[in-house]
XYZ file of C-alpha atoms in Angstrom:
414
model
C 77.305 30.824 165.686
C 75.716 32.256 162.439
C 77.817 33.056 159.394
C 77.080 36.932 160.030
C 78.961 36.806 163.390
C 81.773 34.987 162.025
C 81.973 37.395 158.934
C 82.200 40.045 161.202
C 84.728 38.860 163.598
C 86.923 38.051 160.368
C 86.494 41.507 158.992
C 87.576 43.006 162.486
C 90.761 41.131 162.754
C 91.711 41.705 159.187
C 91.744 45.531 159.965
C 94.988 47.459 160.768
C 95.703 47.208 164.266
C 94.841 51.089 164.873
C 91.507 50.564 163.191
C 90.169 47.523 165.182
C 88.950 49.468 168.073
C 86.208 51.542 165.774
C 85.168 48.131 164.309
C 84.751 46.389 167.540
C 82.759 49.514 168.802
C 80.466 49.314 165.679
C 79.915 45.639 166.019
C 78.806 45.754 169.532
C 76.772 48.920 169.406
C 73.537 46.758 168.799
C 74.367 44.502 171.919
C 75.680 47.229 174.165
C 74.593 50.807 173.164
C 77.421 53.126 173.803
C 78.854 56.740 173.171
C 82.334 56.063 173.279
C 84.683 53.394 173.587
C 88.569 53.088 174.763
C 91.009 50.192 175.576
C 93.993 49.497 177.616
C 95.838 46.632 176.105
C 99.435 45.489 177.806
C 100.534 43.688 174.750
C 101.049 46.855 172.938
C 104.368 48.556 173.765
C 104.026 51.540 171.664
C 100.342 52.519 172.168
C 98.654 50.731 174.877
C 95.823 52.975 175.388
C 93.320 53.777 172.480
C 90.041 55.924 172.462
C 87.777 56.710 169.732
C 87.645 60.166 171.420
C 83.920 60.827 171.031
C 82.607 62.317 173.955
C 84.930 61.824 177.042
C 88.149 63.101 177.852
C 89.283 59.701 178.794
C 92.914 58.743 179.921
C 94.707 55.555 180.851
C 94.605 56.407 184.324
C 90.731 56.167 184.208
C 91.161 52.624 182.764
C 93.918 51.248 184.826
C 91.780 50.500 187.994
C 89.180 48.835 185.727
C 91.925 46.555 184.216
C 93.263 45.673 187.686
C 89.814 44.814 189.000
C 88.517 43.073 186.011
C 87.623 39.536 186.170
C 88.349 37.617 182.851
C 84.958 36.244 181.449
C 82.771 38.230 183.680
C 82.267 41.782 182.054
C 81.401 44.256 184.628
C 78.815 47.057 184.283
C 78.370 50.044 186.661
C 79.363 53.295 187.369
C 83.247 54.618 187.076
C 84.999 57.793 187.121
C 85.799 58.742 183.514
C 87.083 62.443 182.301
C 86.525 63.698 185.890
C 82.977 62.652 186.377
C 80.909 59.579 187.037
C 79.711 57.500 183.939
C 77.772 54.340 183.243
C 80.265 51.721 181.767
C 80.670 48.222 180.573
C 84.015 47.018 181.291
C 85.252 43.586 179.471
C 88.362 42.191 180.702
C 90.398 39.354 178.877
C 93.545 37.510 179.706
C 94.056 36.262 176.101
C 97.194 38.394 176.560
C 99.471 37.443 179.354
C 99.030 40.815 181.644
C 95.505 41.558 180.356
C 93.398 43.697 178.350
C 90.198 45.784 179.238
C 87.637 47.221 176.702
C 85.291 49.963 178.194
C 82.159 50.902 176.495
C 80.972 54.370 178.080
C 77.227 54.458 178.046
C 74.388 57.202 178.287
C 73.836 58.265 181.809
C 70.259 56.729 181.964
C 71.110 53.518 180.020
C 69.527 50.476 181.109
C 71.480 47.296 182.263
C 72.813 45.082 179.559
C 71.516 41.316 179.307
C 73.769 38.632 179.912
C 73.501 37.322 176.495
C 74.860 40.728 175.342
C 77.801 40.624 177.762
C 78.590 37.062 176.535
C 78.984 38.392 173.010
C 81.125 41.411 174.095
C 83.330 38.876 175.940
C 83.627 36.492 173.143
C 84.511 39.262 170.786
C 87.056 40.833 172.960
C 88.789 37.607 173.827
C 89.281 37.062 170.058
C 90.517 40.494 169.323
C 92.934 40.212 172.480
C 94.261 36.735 171.313
C 94.901 38.573 167.841
C 96.722 41.264 169.259
C 98.887 38.989 171.456
C 99.886 36.895 168.466
C 100.828 40.118 166.624
C 102.889 41.147 169.686
C 104.711 37.933 170.107
C 105.307 37.183 166.488
C 105.765 40.616 165.233
C 107.280 40.746 161.622
C 110.348 42.952 161.380
C 108.638 45.876 159.680
C 106.093 46.075 162.341
C 108.525 45.692 165.142
C 110.552 48.650 163.730
C 107.558 50.948 163.791
C 106.565 49.868 167.231
C 110.152 50.381 168.651
C 110.281 53.813 167.139
C 106.733 54.505 168.512
C 107.588 53.355 171.877
C 110.739 55.712 172.098
C 109.139 58.508 170.904
C 106.235 58.119 173.399
C 108.540 57.564 176.161
C 110.605 60.716 175.151
C 107.569 62.761 174.866
C 106.241 61.700 178.432
C 109.608 62.337 180.065
C 109.876 65.659 178.406
C 106.409 66.659 179.592
C 107.069 65.197 183.074
C 110.142 67.195 183.550
C 108.792 70.343 182.384
C 105.431 70.191 184.392
C 107.343 69.087 187.449
C 109.410 72.227 187.121
C 106.703 74.556 186.629
C 104.712 73.096 189.751
C 107.809 72.829 191.966
C 108.315 76.462 191.347
C 104.656 77.245 192.204
C 105.168 75.348 195.378
C 108.307 77.231 196.142
C 106.154 80.345 196.046
C 103.311 79.197 197.875
C 105.341 77.959 200.556
C 106.918 81.213 200.977
C 106.457 82.569 204.629
C 105.950 86.145 203.093
C 102.451 84.877 201.915
C 99.709 85.777 204.575
C 96.804 84.069 203.521
C 97.442 80.807 205.182
C 94.315 78.914 204.107
C 94.827 79.755 200.369
C 98.431 78.788 200.568
C 97.946 75.666 202.350
C 95.015 74.500 199.870
C 97.041 75.662 196.684
C 99.992 73.568 198.086
C 97.990 70.499 198.435
C 96.579 70.963 195.116
C 99.921 71.253 193.436
C 101.450 68.248 195.450
C 98.523 66.242 194.275
C 99.341 67.174 190.790
C 102.987 66.363 191.106
C 102.234 62.873 192.576
C 99.671 62.392 189.896
C 102.056 63.202 187.010
C 104.665 61.061 188.672
C 102.052 58.069 188.797
C 101.094 58.454 185.237
C 104.785 57.741 184.249
C 104.827 54.785 186.346
C 101.682 53.342 184.960
C 103.020 54.006 181.673
C 106.149 52.155 182.165
C 104.134 49.288 183.862
C 102.342 48.861 180.538
C 105.250 49.288 178.020
C 107.777 47.527 180.104
C 108.158 44.038 181.615
C 110.165 43.007 184.526
C 113.424 40.998 183.211
C 112.849 38.136 185.727
C 109.051 37.839 184.951
C 109.870 37.896 181.212
C 112.437 35.144 181.710
C 109.831 33.268 183.701
C 107.290 33.342 180.899
C 110.192 31.974 178.529
C 110.992 29.116 180.872
C 107.101 28.289 180.924
C 107.235 28.181 177.284
C 110.377 25.968 176.955
C 109.673 23.130 179.372
C 106.742 21.718 177.363
C 109.201 21.616 174.266
C 111.392 19.150 176.125
C 108.848 17.615 178.379
C 109.221 14.130 176.409
C 112.837 14.759 175.215
C 115.831 13.047 176.795
C 117.660 16.490 176.835
C 117.931 18.149 180.176
C 117.081 21.987 180.437
C 118.967 24.253 182.748
C 117.773 27.676 183.303
C 119.695 30.697 184.303
C 117.220 33.646 185.089
C 118.616 37.158 184.980
C 119.839 38.508 188.468
C 118.675 41.958 187.690
C 115.304 43.385 188.712
C 115.240 45.821 185.891
C 112.411 46.306 183.347
C 112.606 45.402 179.703
C 110.639 47.329 176.826
C 108.062 44.760 175.930
C 109.433 44.399 172.588
C 112.764 43.342 173.645
C 111.142 40.741 175.917
C 108.845 39.628 173.224
C 111.740 39.250 170.595
C 114.136 37.649 173.326
C 111.980 34.814 174.035
C 110.984 34.293 170.256
C 114.675 34.213 169.577
C 115.312 31.718 172.230
C 112.552 29.581 171.256
C 113.763 29.604 167.631
C 117.458 28.929 168.727
C 116.414 25.889 170.781
C 114.725 24.165 168.122
C 117.594 24.313 165.616
C 120.005 23.200 168.555
C 117.746 20.247 169.268
C 118.037 18.952 165.718
C 121.611 17.800 166.985
C 121.514 14.115 167.998
C 124.665 14.430 170.210
C 122.959 16.882 172.544
C 122.160 15.847 176.077
C 121.835 19.182 177.901
C 121.132 22.593 177.004
C 121.357 25.789 179.205
C 119.426 28.835 178.622
C 120.316 32.009 180.229
C 119.747 35.737 180.236
C 122.328 38.285 181.500
C 121.345 42.030 181.646
C 124.200 44.621 181.448
C 123.868 48.353 181.534
C 123.206 48.534 177.783
C 122.103 45.223 176.564
C 120.500 41.910 176.933
C 122.518 38.785 176.403
C 120.273 35.694 175.708
C 122.319 32.657 175.376
C 121.556 28.974 174.429
C 124.396 26.434 175.258
C 124.536 22.862 174.490
C 126.839 19.933 175.143
C 126.761 18.544 171.845
C 129.654 17.752 169.344
C 130.310 21.579 168.694
C 129.739 21.067 165.024
C 126.866 23.469 164.437
C 127.349 25.614 161.453
C 126.544 29.369 161.379
C 124.734 28.873 158.461
C 122.382 26.535 160.296
C 120.909 29.434 162.399
C 119.580 30.820 158.873
C 119.104 34.279 158.010
C 115.262 34.550 158.366
C 113.426 35.720 161.422
C 116.230 35.409 163.971
C 118.465 37.803 162.322
C 115.532 39.912 161.004
C 114.307 40.652 164.512
C 117.900 41.328 165.647
C 118.489 43.863 162.641
C 115.254 45.803 163.568
C 116.450 46.024 167.212
C 120.233 46.858 166.428
C 121.343 43.594 167.991
C 123.602 40.625 166.627
C 124.084 37.084 167.012
C 127.391 35.734 168.392
C 128.325 31.913 168.119
C 131.003 30.085 169.589
C 131.442 26.333 168.739
C 134.103 24.257 170.257
C 134.397 20.549 168.697
C 133.663 18.057 171.404
C 132.551 20.530 173.921
C 129.441 22.082 172.636
C 127.978 25.102 171.069
C 126.942 28.592 172.504
C 124.708 30.904 170.643
C 123.991 34.549 172.048
C 121.557 36.921 171.043
C 122.701 40.324 171.957
C 119.895 42.927 172.022
C 120.324 46.660 173.102
C 118.184 47.950 175.749
C 117.653 51.220 174.033
C 115.924 51.675 170.757
C 118.203 52.138 167.542
C 118.544 55.708 166.252
C 116.535 55.112 163.453
C 114.531 51.970 162.061
C 116.384 49.948 159.675
C 114.134 50.756 156.678
C 116.351 49.732 153.984
C 116.146 46.249 154.729
C 112.344 46.360 154.837
C 111.186 48.555 151.888
C 107.377 47.852 152.687
C 107.547 48.491 156.328
C 106.034 52.051 155.745
C 102.832 50.525 154.433
C 99.699 49.763 156.353
C 98.299 46.170 156.684
C 95.449 46.875 154.286
C 98.137 48.557 151.555
C 100.241 45.414 151.892
C 97.150 43.291 150.928
C 96.296 45.413 147.931
C 100.113 45.761 146.771
C 100.231 41.833 147.065
C 97.148 42.029 144.396
C 98.821 44.369 142.496
C 101.951 41.993 142.268
C 99.678 39.276 141.127
C 98.445 41.368 138.080
C 94.941 41.794 139.770
C 93.038 44.895 138.412
C 90.924 47.257 140.786
C 87.701 45.285 140.286
C 89.464 42.074 141.094
C 91.096 43.521 144.184
C 87.834 44.982 145.441
C 86.077 41.532 145.067
C 88.972 39.763 146.826
C 89.064 42.193 149.725
C 85.244 43.006 150.090
C 86.059 46.716 149.424
C 84.672 49.251 147.162
C 86.612 49.958 143.693
C 87.037 53.652 145.042
C 88.697 52.511 148.276
C 91.201 50.332 146.139
C 92.020 53.488 144.187
C 92.642 55.260 147.360
C 95.000 52.528 148.534
C 96.812 52.268 145.423
C 97.432 56.191 145.342
C 98.870 55.847 148.693
C 100.832 52.960 147.920
C 102.480 54.842 144.908
C 103.132 57.646 147.023
C 104.706 55.911 150.010
C 106.994 53.702 147.824
C 107.921 56.731 145.577
C 107.021 54.928 142.238
C 104.977 56.027 139.488
C 103.492 53.059 138.312
C 101.649 49.960 139.271
C 104.418 47.980 137.756
C 107.129 49.555 139.758
C 105.275 48.990 142.870
C 104.690 45.380 142.096
C 108.555 45.026 141.301
C 109.349 46.492 144.641
C 107.057 43.816 146.327
C 108.638 40.775 144.434
C 112.077 42.355 145.445
C 110.948 42.323 149.006
C 109.331 39.053 149.171
């Protein structure tokens, strides 16, 4: 693999998540000429469907069959229905994320087939990007997690409102068209069928969105179990697992965070020499997920041993808490309590930089080091004018008047 290819891949994954699809499209254009690009990535709770929006009225419903039928490692090229008509596409599926991700490149109608070498490049790049996506979803920093939860909640609310209003409107149309006062039987029957199909499609769209943005609780726990078993494979400690007895679905961010928190708690508890058995269980109530880790140790684990880092930061963002019950001689139970609904508002005060984009955070980091615009441009491989643009945005978002004040906020938040 040459240096240019590596540099291109590096620059792509350095972009803010919302800018990665345009960069992937530009990188693949010489290999797979196309006029539009879209992705359906199940890792992303707040925005699983993205498109460049160039020439096609693409929807997530168009891409869902391509994701379901795709074979990881074997890009497919052919004809698919997009935006209501048949188009030539190349669909690249990756299982670098657990539930898969598909990249669809829309081509000209008379485009010639792409050779295998070009498809190999597309597959490798999409696997790299998908793996990068999955890491961000699994190890989301608290600030990013807060933005994701807020966006996911907003999207779900909008979809619910649109579905309710459209359902009411179409139900009214159906009521009129089914009236016996209408004589034109053929027209009534045709219109009824069309309206009924529209209702079915809207409800299917809501189900598809939930399938992308949510994860069944039992499947989420099975993923956790698969991650925990290797951690104790060569240990004298016995691991017992208590799966949730509910078939409800969890928001993807809640499932990701619960797994990450349990993994971190398990590592802390394993540091006790007296532990011989650990029970990990999830319990779902109407409003919350209770993820518990219980040991049979000396019951001497101190609350401060749990730290104030990522575990508590994640719980703060999700509006959750950490409960601990230690009984000397009997063991310790630590329970992460996570609300199933998104908090009314993200906890921004604890994370003053959460409103900045990834690139803006990079620029602010250099500002905090005292670097001038030219040095920042050289370090980030961007122009000085772009640096000035980012600096202006940073000062505006942080509500400060100088680079020094912005640097002070960065150090305070570090």
